Short mmCIF file of C-alpha atoms in Angstrom, two decimals:
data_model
loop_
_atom_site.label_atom_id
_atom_site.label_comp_id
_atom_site.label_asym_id
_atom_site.label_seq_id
_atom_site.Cartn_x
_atom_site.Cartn_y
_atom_site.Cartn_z
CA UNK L 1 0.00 0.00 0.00
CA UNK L 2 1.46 3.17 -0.28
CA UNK L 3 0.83 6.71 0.94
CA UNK L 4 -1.17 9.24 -0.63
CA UNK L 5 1.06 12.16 -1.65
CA UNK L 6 -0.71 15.63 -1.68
CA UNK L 7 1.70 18.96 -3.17
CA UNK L 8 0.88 22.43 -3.03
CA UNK L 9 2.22 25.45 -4.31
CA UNK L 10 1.59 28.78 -3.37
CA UNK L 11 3.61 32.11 -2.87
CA UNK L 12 4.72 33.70 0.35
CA UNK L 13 2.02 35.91 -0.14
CA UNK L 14 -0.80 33.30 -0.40
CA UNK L 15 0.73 31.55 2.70
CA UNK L 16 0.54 34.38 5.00
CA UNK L 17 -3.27 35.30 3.95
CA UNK L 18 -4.51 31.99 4.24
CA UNK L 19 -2.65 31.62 8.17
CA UNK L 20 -4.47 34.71 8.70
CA UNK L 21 -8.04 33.77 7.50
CA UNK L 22 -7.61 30.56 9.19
CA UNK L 23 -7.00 31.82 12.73
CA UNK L 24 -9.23 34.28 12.70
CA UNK L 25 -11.83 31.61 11.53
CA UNK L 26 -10.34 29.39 14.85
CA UNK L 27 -10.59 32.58 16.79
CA UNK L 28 -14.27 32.88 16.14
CA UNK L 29 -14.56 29.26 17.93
CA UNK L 30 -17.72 27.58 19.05
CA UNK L 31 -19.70 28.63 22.38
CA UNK L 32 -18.57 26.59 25.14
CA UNK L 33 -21.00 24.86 27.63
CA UNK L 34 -20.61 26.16 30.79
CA UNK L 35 -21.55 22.54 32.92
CA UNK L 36 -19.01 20.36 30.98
CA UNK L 37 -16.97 22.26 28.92
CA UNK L 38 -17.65 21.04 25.58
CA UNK L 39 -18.27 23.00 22.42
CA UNK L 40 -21.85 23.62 21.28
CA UNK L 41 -23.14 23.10 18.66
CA UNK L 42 -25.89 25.68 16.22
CA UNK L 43 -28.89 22.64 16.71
CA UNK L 44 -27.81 21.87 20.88
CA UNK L 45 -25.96 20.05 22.23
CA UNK L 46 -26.22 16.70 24.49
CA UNK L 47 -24.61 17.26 28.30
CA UNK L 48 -23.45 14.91 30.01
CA UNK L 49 -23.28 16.76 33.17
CA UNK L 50 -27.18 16.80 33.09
CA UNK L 51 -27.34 13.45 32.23
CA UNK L 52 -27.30 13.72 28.59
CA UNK L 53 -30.58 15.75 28.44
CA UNK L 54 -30.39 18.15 25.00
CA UNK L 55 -29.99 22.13 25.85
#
C-alpha cells in the first residue's frame, strides 16, 4: 500500500493570507458549555453533566 502524496504550491504571499483567515476563523470558535466544557453546537448540544438531556 502506499501513501497518498498531496503537493501544493503557493507564494509567500498566499501563505501568509490563508494563516491569517484561518486563525481568525479558529478565533471565532464555538460557544462553550458552561456545565461540561464542551463545544456547542448551532442545533444543541447533548450534556453529560445533566445526564445527557439536550440544551
Amino acid at each position: 500500500e502506499t501513501a497518498a502524496v498531496v503537493r501544493f504550491w503557493a507564494t509567500r504571499t498566499q501563505v501568509k493570507m490563508l494563516s491569517r483567515w484561518g486563525m481568525e476563523v479558529v478565533s471565532r470558535g464555538r460557544p462553550i458549555c458552561p456545565q461540561c466544557g464542551q463545544p456547542e453546537e448551532p442545533e444543541g448540544h447533548f450534556c453529560p453533566k445533566k445526564n445527557g438531556h439536550f440544551h
